[in-house]
XYZ file of N, CA and C in Angstrom:
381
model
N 128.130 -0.715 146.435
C 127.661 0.002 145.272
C 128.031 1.471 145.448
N 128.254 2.076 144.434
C 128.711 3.501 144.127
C 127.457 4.255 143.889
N 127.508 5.024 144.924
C 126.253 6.228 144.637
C 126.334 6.841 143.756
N 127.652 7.674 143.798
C 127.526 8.317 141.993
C 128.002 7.823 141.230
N 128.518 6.402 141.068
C 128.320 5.567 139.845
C 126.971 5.351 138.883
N 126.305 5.249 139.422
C 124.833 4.795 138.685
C 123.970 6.332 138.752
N 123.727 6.631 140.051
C 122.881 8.086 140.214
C 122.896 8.876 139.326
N 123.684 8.731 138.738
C 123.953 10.054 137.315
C 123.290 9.568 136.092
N 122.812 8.418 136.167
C 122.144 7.826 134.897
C 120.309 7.978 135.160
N 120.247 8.496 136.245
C 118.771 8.185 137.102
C 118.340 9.973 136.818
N 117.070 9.768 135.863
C 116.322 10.667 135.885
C 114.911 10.306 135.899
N 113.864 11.412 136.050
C 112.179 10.791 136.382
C 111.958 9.894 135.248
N 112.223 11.132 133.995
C 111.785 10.777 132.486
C 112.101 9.404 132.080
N 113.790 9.139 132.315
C 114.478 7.813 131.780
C 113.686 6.196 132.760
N 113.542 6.819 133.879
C 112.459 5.658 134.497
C 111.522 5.462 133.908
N 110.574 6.317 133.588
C 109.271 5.958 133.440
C 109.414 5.258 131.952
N 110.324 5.886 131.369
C 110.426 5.467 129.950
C 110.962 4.158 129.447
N 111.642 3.592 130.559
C 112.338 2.603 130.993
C 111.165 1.211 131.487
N 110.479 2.184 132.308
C 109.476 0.957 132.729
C 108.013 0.776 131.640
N 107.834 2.093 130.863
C 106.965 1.649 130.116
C 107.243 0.527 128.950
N 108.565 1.033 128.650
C 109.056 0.188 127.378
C 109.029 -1.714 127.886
N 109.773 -1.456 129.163
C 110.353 -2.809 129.919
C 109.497 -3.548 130.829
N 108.133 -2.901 131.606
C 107.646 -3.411 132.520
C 107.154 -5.272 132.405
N 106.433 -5.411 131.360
C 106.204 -6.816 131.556
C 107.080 -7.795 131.399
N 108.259 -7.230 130.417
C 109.833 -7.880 130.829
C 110.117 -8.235 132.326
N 110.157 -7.227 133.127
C 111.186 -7.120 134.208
C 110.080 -7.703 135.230
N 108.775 -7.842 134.695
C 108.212 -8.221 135.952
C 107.657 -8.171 136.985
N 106.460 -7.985 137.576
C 106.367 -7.704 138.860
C 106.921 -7.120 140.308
N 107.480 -8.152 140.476
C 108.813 -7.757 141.510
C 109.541 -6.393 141.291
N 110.221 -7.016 140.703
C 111.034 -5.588 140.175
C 110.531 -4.253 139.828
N 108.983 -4.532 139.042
C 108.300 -3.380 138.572
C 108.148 -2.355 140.179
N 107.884 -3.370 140.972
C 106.984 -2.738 142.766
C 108.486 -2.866 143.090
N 109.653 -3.133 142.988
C 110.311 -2.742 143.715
C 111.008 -1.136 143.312
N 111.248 -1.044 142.190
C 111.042 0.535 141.344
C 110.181 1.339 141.937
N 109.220 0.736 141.754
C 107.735 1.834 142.161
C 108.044 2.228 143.306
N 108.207 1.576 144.483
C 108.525 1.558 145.982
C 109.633 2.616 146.081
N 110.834 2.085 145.623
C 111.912 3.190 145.636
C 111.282 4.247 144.796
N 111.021 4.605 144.243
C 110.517 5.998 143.138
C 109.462 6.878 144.242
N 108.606 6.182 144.666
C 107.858 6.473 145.823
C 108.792 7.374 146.733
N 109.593 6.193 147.301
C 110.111 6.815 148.559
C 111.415 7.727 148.552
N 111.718 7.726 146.959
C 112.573 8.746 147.011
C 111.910 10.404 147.160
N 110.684 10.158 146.332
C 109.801 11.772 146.292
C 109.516 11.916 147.308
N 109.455 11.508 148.609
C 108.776 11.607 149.914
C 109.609 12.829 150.450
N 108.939 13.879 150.642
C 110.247 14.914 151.770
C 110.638 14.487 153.046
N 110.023 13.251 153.271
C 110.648 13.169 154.650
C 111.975 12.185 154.606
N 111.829 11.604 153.290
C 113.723 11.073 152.939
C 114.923 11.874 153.060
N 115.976 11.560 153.366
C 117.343 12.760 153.500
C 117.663 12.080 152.385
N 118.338 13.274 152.391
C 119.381 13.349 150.868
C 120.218 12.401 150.738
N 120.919 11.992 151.306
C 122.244 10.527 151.554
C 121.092 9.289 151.089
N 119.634 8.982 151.718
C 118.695 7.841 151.204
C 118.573 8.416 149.891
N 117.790 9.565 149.356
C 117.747 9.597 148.423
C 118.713 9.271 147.269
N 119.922 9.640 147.910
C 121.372 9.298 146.481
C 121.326 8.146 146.154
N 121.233 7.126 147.351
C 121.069 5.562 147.008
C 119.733 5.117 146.235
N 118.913 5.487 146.628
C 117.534 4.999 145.592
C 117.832 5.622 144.022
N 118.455 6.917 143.898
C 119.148 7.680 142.821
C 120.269 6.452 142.160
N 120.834 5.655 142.490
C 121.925 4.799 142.348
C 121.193 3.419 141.943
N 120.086 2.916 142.604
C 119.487 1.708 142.330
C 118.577 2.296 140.970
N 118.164 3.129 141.116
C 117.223 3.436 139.856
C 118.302 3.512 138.340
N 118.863 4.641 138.706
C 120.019 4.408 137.205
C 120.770 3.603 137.221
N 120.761 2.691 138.124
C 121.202 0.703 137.766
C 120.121 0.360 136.792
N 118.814 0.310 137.211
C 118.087 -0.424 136.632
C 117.635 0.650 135.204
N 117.858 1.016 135.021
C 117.777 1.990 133.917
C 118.576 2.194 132.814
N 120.014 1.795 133.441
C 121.198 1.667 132.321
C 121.170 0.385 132.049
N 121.048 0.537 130.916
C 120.951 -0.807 130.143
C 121.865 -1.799 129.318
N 123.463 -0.914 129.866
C 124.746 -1.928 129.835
C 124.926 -2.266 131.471
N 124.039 -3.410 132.112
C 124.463 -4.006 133.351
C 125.023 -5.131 133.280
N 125.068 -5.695 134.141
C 126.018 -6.970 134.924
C 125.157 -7.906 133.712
N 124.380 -8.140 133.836
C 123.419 -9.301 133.307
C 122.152 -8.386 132.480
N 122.502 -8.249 131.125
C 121.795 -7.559 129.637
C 120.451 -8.142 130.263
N 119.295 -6.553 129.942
C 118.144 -6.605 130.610
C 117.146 -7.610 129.791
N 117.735 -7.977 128.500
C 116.778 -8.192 127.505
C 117.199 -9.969 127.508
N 117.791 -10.350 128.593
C 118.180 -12.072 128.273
C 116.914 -12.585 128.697
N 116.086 -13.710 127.846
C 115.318 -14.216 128.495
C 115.448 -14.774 129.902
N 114.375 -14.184 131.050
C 114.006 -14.605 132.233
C 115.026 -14.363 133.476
N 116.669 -14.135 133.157
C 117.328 -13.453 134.337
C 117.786 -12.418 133.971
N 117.317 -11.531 132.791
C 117.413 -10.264 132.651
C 117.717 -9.272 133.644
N 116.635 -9.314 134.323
C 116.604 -8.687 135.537
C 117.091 -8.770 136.909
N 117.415 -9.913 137.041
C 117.839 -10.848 137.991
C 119.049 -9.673 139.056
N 119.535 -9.154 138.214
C 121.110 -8.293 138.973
C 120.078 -7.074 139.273
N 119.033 -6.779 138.396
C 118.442 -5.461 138.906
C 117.772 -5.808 139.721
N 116.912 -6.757 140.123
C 116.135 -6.991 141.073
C 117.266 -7.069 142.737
N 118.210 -7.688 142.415
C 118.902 -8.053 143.355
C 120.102 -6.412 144.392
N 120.152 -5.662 143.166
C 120.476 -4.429 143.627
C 119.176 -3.346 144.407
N 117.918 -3.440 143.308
C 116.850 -3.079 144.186
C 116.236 -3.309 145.699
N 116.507 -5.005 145.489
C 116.596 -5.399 146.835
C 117.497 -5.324 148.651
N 118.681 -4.840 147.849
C 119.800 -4.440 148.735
C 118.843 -2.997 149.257
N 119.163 -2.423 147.878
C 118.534 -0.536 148.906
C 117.594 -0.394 149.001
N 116.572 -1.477 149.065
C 115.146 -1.903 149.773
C 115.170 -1.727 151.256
N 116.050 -2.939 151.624
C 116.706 -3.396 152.943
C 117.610 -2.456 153.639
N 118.365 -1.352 152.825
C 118.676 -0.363 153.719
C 118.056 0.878 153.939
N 116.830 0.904 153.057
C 116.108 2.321 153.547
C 114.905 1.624 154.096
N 114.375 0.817 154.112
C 113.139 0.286 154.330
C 111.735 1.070 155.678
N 112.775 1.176 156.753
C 112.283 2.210 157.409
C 111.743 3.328 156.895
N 112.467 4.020 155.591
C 111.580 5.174 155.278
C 109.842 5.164 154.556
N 110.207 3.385 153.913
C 109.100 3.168 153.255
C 107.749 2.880 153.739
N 106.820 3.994 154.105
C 105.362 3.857 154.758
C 104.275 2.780 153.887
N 103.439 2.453 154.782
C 102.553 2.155 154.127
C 101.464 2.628 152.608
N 101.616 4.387 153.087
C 101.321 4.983 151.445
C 101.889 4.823 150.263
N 102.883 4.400 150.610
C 103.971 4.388 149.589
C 103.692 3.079 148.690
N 103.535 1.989 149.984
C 103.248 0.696 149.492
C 102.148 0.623 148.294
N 101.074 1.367 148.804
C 99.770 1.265 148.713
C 99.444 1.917 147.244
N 100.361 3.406 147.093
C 101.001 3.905 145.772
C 101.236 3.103 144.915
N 102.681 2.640 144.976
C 103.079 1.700 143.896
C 102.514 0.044 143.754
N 101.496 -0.312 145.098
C 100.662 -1.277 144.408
C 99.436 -1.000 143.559
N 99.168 0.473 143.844
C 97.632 1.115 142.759
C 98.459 1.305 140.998
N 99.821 1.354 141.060
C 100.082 1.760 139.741
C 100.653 0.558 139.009
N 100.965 -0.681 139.962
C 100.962 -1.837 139.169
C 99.166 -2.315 139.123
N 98.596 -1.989 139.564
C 97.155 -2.296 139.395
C 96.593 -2.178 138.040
N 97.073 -0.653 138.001
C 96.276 0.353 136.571
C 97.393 -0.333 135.474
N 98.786 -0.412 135.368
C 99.609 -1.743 134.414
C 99.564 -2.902 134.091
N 99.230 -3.510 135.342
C 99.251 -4.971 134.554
C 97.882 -5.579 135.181
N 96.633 -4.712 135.526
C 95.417 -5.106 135.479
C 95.532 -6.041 137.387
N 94.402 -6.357 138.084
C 94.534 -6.635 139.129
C 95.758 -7.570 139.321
N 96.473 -7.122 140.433
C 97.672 -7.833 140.693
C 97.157 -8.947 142.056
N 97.896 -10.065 142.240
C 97.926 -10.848 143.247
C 98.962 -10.578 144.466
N 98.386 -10.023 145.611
C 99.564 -9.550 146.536
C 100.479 -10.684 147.085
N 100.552 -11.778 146.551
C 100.958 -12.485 146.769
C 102.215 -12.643 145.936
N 101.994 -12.340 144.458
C 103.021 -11.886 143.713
C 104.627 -10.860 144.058
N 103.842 -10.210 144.825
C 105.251 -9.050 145.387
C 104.838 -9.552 147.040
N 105.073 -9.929 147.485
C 104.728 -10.443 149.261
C 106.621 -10.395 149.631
N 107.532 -11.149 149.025
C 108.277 -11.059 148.812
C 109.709 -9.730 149.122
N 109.032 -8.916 148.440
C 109.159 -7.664 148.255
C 108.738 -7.234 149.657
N 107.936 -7.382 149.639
C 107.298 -6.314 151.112
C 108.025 -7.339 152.179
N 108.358 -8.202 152.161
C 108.817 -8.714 153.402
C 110.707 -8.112 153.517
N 110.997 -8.028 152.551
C 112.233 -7.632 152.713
C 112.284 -5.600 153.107
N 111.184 -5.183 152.402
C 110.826 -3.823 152.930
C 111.114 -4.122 154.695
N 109.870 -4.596 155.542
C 109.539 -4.553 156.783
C 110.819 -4.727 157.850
């Protein structure tokens, strides 16, 4: 994947605006795997080179001419989840437990108590 291929499409505003419009579309997973990267990109203790890549997975999932159109029923997301998941697995080390704990309180307050069992998944490919 191209860092400044996508990174240039990745701003705070276009996320959030992205996930408010899209969240129960895209899902769980994907929602905490966003959250997670969004998290751990604001962290100062990320370098700049991690940050470009979470910058790159985010304006993937944000541009909305991808591999696989976000709006197809049920694998919409499928290419975004699967790119999220890559630069999951290569920054994962940066991602603390606050972070976790962050973007599981803000799928909490979205889609009402979540089952951690739902994103388990997710966190295992974090660790």
């Amino acid at each position: 994947m191209t860092d400044q291929k996508y990174s240039k499409y990745f701003s705070k505003q276009s996320l959030w605006d992205k996930l408010k419009e899209q969240a129960k579309n895209a899902g769980l997973k994907v929602v905490y795997a966003v959250l997670v990267l969004f998290y751990t990109m604001e962290s100062p203790d990320v370098k700049t080179k991690t940050k470009l890549s979470i910058a790159a997975a985010l304006g993937y999932f944000i541009l909305p001419t991808d591999a696989i159109f976000d709006l197809t029923p049920i694998i919409g997301y499928s290419d975004d989840l699967g790119v999220l998941l890559f630069v999951l697995t290569q920054i994962g080390k940066n991602v603390t437990p606050e972070i976790k704990e962050k973007a599981k309180a803000k799928l909490d307050d979205w889609f009402g108590n979540i089952e951690t069992e739902a994103i388990r998944e997710i966190d295992e490919k974090i660790s």
